[in-house]
Coordinates of C-alpha atoms in Angstrom, one line a residue:
X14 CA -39.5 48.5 -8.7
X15 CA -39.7 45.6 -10.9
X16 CA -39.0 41.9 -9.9
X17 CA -35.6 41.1 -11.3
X18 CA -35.9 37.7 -13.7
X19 CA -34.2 35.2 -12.3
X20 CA -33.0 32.3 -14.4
X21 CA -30.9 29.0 -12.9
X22 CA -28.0 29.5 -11.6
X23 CA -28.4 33.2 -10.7
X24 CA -29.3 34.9 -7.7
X25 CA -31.8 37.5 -6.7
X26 CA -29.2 40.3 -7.3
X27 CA -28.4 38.7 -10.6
X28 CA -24.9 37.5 -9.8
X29 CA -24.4 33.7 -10.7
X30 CA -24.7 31.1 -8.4
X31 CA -22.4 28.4 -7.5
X32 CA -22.8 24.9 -8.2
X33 CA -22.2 22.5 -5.5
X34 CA -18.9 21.3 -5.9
X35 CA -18.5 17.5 -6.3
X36 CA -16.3 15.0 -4.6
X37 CA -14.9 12.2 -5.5
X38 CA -15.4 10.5 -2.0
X39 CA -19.3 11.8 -2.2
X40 CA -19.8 10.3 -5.1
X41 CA -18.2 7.0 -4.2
X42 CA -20.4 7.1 -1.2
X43 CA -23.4 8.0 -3.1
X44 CA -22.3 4.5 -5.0
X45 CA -21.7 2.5 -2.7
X46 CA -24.8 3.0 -0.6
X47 CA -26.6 2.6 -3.8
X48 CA -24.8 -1.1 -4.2
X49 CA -25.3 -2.3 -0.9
X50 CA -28.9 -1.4 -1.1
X51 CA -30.0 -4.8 -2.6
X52 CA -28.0 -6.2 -0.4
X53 CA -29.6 -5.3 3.0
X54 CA -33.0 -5.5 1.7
X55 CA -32.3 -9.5 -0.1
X56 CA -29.5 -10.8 2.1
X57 CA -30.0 -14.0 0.0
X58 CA -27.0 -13.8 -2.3
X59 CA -25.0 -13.5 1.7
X60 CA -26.3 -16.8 2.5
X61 CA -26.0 -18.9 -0.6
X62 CA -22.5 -17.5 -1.0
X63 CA -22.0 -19.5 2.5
X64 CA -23.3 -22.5 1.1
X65 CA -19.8 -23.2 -0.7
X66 CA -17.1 -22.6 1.9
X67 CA -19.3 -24.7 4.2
X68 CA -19.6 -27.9 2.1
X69 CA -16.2 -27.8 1.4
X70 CA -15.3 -27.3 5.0
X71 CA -17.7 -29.9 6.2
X72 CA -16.9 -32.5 3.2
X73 CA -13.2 -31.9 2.0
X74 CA -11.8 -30.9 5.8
X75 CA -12.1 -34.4 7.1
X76 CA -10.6 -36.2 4.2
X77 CA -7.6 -33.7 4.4
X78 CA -7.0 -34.5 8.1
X79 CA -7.0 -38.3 7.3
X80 CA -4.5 -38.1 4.5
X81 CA -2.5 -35.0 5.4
X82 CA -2.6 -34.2 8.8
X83 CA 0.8 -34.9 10.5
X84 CA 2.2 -32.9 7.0
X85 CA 0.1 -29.9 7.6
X86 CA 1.4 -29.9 10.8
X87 CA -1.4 -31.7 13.1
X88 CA -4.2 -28.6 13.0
X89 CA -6.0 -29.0 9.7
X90 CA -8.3 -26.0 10.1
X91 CA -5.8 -23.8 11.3
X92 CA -4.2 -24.6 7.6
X93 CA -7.8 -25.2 5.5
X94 CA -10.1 -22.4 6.8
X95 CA -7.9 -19.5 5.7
X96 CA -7.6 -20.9 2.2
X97 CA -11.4 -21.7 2.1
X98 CA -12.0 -17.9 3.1
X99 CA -9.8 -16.6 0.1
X100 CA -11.6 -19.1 -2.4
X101 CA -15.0 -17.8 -1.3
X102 CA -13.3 -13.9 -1.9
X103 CA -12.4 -15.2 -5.0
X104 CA -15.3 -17.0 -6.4
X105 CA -17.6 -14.4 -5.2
X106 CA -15.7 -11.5 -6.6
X107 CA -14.8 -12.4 -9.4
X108 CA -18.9 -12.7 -10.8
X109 CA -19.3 -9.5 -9.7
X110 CA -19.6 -8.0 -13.4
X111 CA -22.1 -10.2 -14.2
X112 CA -24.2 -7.4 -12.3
X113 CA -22.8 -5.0 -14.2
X114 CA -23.7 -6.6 -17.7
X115 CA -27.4 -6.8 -16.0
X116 CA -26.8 -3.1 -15.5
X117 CA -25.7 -2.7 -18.8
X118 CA -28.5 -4.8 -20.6
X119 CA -31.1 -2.6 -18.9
X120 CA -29.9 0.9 -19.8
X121 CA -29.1 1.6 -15.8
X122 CA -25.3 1.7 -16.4
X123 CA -26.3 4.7 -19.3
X124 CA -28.3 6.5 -17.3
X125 CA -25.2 6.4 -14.4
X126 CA -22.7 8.0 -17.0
X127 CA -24.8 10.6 -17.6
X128 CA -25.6 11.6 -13.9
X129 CA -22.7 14.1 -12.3
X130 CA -21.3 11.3 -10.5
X131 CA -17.2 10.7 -11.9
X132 CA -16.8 7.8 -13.6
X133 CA -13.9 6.8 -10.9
X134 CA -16.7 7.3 -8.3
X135 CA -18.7 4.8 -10.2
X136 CA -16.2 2.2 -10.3
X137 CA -14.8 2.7 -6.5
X138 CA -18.0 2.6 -4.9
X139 CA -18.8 -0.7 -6.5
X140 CA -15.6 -2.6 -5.7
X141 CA -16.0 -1.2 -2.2
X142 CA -19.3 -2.5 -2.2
X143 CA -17.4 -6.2 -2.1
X144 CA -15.8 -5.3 1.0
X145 CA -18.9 -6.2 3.4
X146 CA -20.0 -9.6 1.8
X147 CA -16.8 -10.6 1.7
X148 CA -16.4 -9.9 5.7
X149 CA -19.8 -11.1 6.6
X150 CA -19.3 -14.1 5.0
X151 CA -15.8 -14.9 6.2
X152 CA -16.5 -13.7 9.7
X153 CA -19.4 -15.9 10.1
X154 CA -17.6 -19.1 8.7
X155 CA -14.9 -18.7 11.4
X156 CA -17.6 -18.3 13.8
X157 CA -19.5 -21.8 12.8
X158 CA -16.1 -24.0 12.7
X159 CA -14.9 -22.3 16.3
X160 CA -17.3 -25.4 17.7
X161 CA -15.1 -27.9 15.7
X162 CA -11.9 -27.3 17.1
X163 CA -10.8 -23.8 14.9
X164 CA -8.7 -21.9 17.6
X165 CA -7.2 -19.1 15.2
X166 CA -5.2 -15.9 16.5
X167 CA -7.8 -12.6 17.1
X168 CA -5.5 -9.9 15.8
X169 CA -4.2 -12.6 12.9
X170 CA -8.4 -13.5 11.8
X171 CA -9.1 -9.6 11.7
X172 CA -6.0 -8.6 9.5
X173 CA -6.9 -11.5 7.3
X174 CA -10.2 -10.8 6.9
X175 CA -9.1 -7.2 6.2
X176 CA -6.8 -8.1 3.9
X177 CA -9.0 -10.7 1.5
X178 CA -11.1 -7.6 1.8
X179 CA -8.4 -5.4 -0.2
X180 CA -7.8 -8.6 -2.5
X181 CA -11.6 -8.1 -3.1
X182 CA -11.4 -4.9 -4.4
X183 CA -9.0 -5.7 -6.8
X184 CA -10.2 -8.8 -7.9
X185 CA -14.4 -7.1 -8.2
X186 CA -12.8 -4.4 -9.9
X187 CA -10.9 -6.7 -12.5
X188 CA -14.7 -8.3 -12.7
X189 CA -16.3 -5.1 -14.1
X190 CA -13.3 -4.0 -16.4
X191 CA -13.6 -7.5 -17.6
X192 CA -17.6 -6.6 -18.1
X193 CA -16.9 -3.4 -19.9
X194 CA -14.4 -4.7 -22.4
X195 CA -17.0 -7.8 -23.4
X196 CA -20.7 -5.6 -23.1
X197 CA -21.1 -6.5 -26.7
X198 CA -20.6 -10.6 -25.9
X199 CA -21.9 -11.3 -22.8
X200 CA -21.0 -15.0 -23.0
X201 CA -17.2 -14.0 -23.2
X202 CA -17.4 -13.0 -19.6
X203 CA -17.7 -16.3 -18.3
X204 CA -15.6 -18.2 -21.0
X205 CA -12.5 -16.0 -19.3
X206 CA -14.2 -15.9 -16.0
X207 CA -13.6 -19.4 -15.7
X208 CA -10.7 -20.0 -17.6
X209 CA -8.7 -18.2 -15.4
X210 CA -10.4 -19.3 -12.2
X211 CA -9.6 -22.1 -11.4
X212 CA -5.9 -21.9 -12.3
X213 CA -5.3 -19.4 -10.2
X214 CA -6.9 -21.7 -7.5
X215 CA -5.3 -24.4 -8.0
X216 CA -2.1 -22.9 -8.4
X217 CA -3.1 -21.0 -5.0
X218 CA -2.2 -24.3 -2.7
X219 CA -5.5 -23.6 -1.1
X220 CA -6.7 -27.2 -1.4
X221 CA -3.1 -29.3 -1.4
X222 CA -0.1 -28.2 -0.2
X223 CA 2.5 -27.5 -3.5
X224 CA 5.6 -28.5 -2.2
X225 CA 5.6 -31.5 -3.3
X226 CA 4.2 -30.7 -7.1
X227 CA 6.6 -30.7 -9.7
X228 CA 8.3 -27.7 -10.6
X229 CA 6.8 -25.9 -13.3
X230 CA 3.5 -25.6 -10.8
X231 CA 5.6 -24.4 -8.1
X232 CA 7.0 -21.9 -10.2
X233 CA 3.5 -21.1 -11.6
X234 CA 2.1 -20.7 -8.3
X235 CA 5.2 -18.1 -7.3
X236 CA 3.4 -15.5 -9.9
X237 CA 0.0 -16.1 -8.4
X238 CA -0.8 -12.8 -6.5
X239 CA -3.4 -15.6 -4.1
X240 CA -0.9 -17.6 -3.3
X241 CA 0.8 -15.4 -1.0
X242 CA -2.5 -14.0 0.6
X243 CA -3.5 -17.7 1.4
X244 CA 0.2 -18.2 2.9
X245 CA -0.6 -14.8 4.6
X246 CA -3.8 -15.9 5.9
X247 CA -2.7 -19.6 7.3
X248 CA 0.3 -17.7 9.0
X249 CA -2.0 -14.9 10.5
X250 CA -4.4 -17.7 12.1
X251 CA -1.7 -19.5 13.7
X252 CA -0.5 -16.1 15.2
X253 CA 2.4 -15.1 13.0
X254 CA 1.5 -11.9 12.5
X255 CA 4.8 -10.4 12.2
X256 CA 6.3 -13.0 9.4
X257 CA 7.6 -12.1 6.2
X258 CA 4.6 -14.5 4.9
X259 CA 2.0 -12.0 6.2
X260 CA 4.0 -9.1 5.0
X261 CA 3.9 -10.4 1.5
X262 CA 0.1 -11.4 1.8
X263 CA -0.5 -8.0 2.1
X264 CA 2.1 -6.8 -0.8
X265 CA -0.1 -9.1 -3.1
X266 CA -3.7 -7.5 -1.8
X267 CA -2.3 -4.0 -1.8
X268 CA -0.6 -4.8 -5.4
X269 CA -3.7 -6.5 -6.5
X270 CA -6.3 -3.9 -5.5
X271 CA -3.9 -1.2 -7.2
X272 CA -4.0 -3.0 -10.5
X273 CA -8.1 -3.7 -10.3
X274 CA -8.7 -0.1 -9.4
X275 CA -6.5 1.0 -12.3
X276 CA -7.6 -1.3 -14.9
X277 CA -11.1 -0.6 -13.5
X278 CA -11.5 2.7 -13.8
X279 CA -9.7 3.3 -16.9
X280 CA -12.5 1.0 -18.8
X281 CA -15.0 2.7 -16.8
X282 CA -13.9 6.1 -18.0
X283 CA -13.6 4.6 -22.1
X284 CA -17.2 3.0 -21.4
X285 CA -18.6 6.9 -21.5
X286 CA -17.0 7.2 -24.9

């Protein structure tokens, strides 16, 4: 009897073979191991992004409890910590696709698009991937100012720290569409990275309070998605978890991360063309 040829995909008896079938969440887990990688073996980038939130907190927090305590209400860090959490989601987020242009320089983002992993997958896993610096980070600066008087609700710090989470998504995801769309002028990246960064921070009323501004910034800051998650945030510490201003932080988040995701994955999918 002679040995039947066998060629890939075919079995012994000469019937084909099935491929293992892909999924999407494999893949994006496939991703986002691969992204956190770097991360656990050079927690470096974890501890300079602390370096930020802490000066500000150590620096600006006294100088906003001399000059606008009794209007904040009496507990500065109750009102300043949640804010200085969603400015450290949003300043570390949003520089996310300048990994991607590294990725992009060398050939690795190539050699992804031409693996079996979907292009979704690809973009998913990496926003994902902003979800643990982003609690690390936070959970670690409510830990350091609980010795300087921060007493925030339990439940309220978790769902906030959950929800700048989400916001992260959206915002990293933003960050690598934003990548994408400028491969061919890398400089671009930051001239709108920081064009629209501090805007939307200022217009955020993480830093001063913006009822008192005049008008047209008020009305500015009511289309600013960050606004309402810092809002959420300050409410969630002080144990308002069931406020209209927490259910609206999370309406911004969710809304947020639907938009990166979309945006996202759409230039991901045009970046194979």
């Amino acid at each position: 009897m002679s040995a039947a040829t066998l060629t890939p995909g075919t079995t012994t008896s000469g019937t084909a073979r099935p491929l293992p079938r892909r999924s999407f969440l494999r893949d994006t887990r496939i991703v986002l191991v691969r992204e956190l990688q770097p991360v656990v073996r050079d927690p470096f980038s974890l501890v300079f992004g602390l370096v930020q939130p802490l000066v500000f907190l150590g620096l600006f927090g006294p100088l906003l409890a001399g000059s606008a305590g009794e209007a904040l209400g009496g507990d500065v860090w109750l009102w300043f910590v949640p804010a200085v959490l969603a400015m450290t989601t949003l300043f570390g987020t949003s520089v996310t696709g300048s990994n991607l242009q590294l990725d992009l320089s060398s050939g690795v983002h190539e050699r992804m698009l031409v693996t079996p992993l979907s292009r979704p997958a690809q973009l998913v896993g990496r926003a994902l991937k902003e979800m643990v610096p982003i609690i690390v980070q936070s959970a670690i600066v409510v830990l350091v100012m609980l010795p300087f008087g921060l007493r925030p609700d339990p439940i309220g710090t978790v769902l906030t720290l959950l929800q700048l989470a989400v916001l992260g998504i959206g915002v990293g995801s933003l960050s690598y569409a934003l990548a994408l769309a400028v491969r061919k002028q890398e400089w671009m990246f930051w001239v709108v990275q920081q064009t629209f960064l501090f805007p939307v921070m200022m217009l955020s009323g993480m830093l001063l309070p913006l009822e008192n501004g005049p008008a047209w910034m008020r009305a500015a800051s009511a289309l600013n998605p960050l606004r309402y998650v810092v809002d959420s945030g300050r409410a969630a510490f002080a144990g308002d978890l069931l406020s209209a201003t927490v259910a609206w932080g999370w309406v911004a988040a969710l809304a947020t991360a639907a938009l990166g995701l979309a945006v996202g994955v759409r230039a991901m999918i045009r970046s194979a063309d």
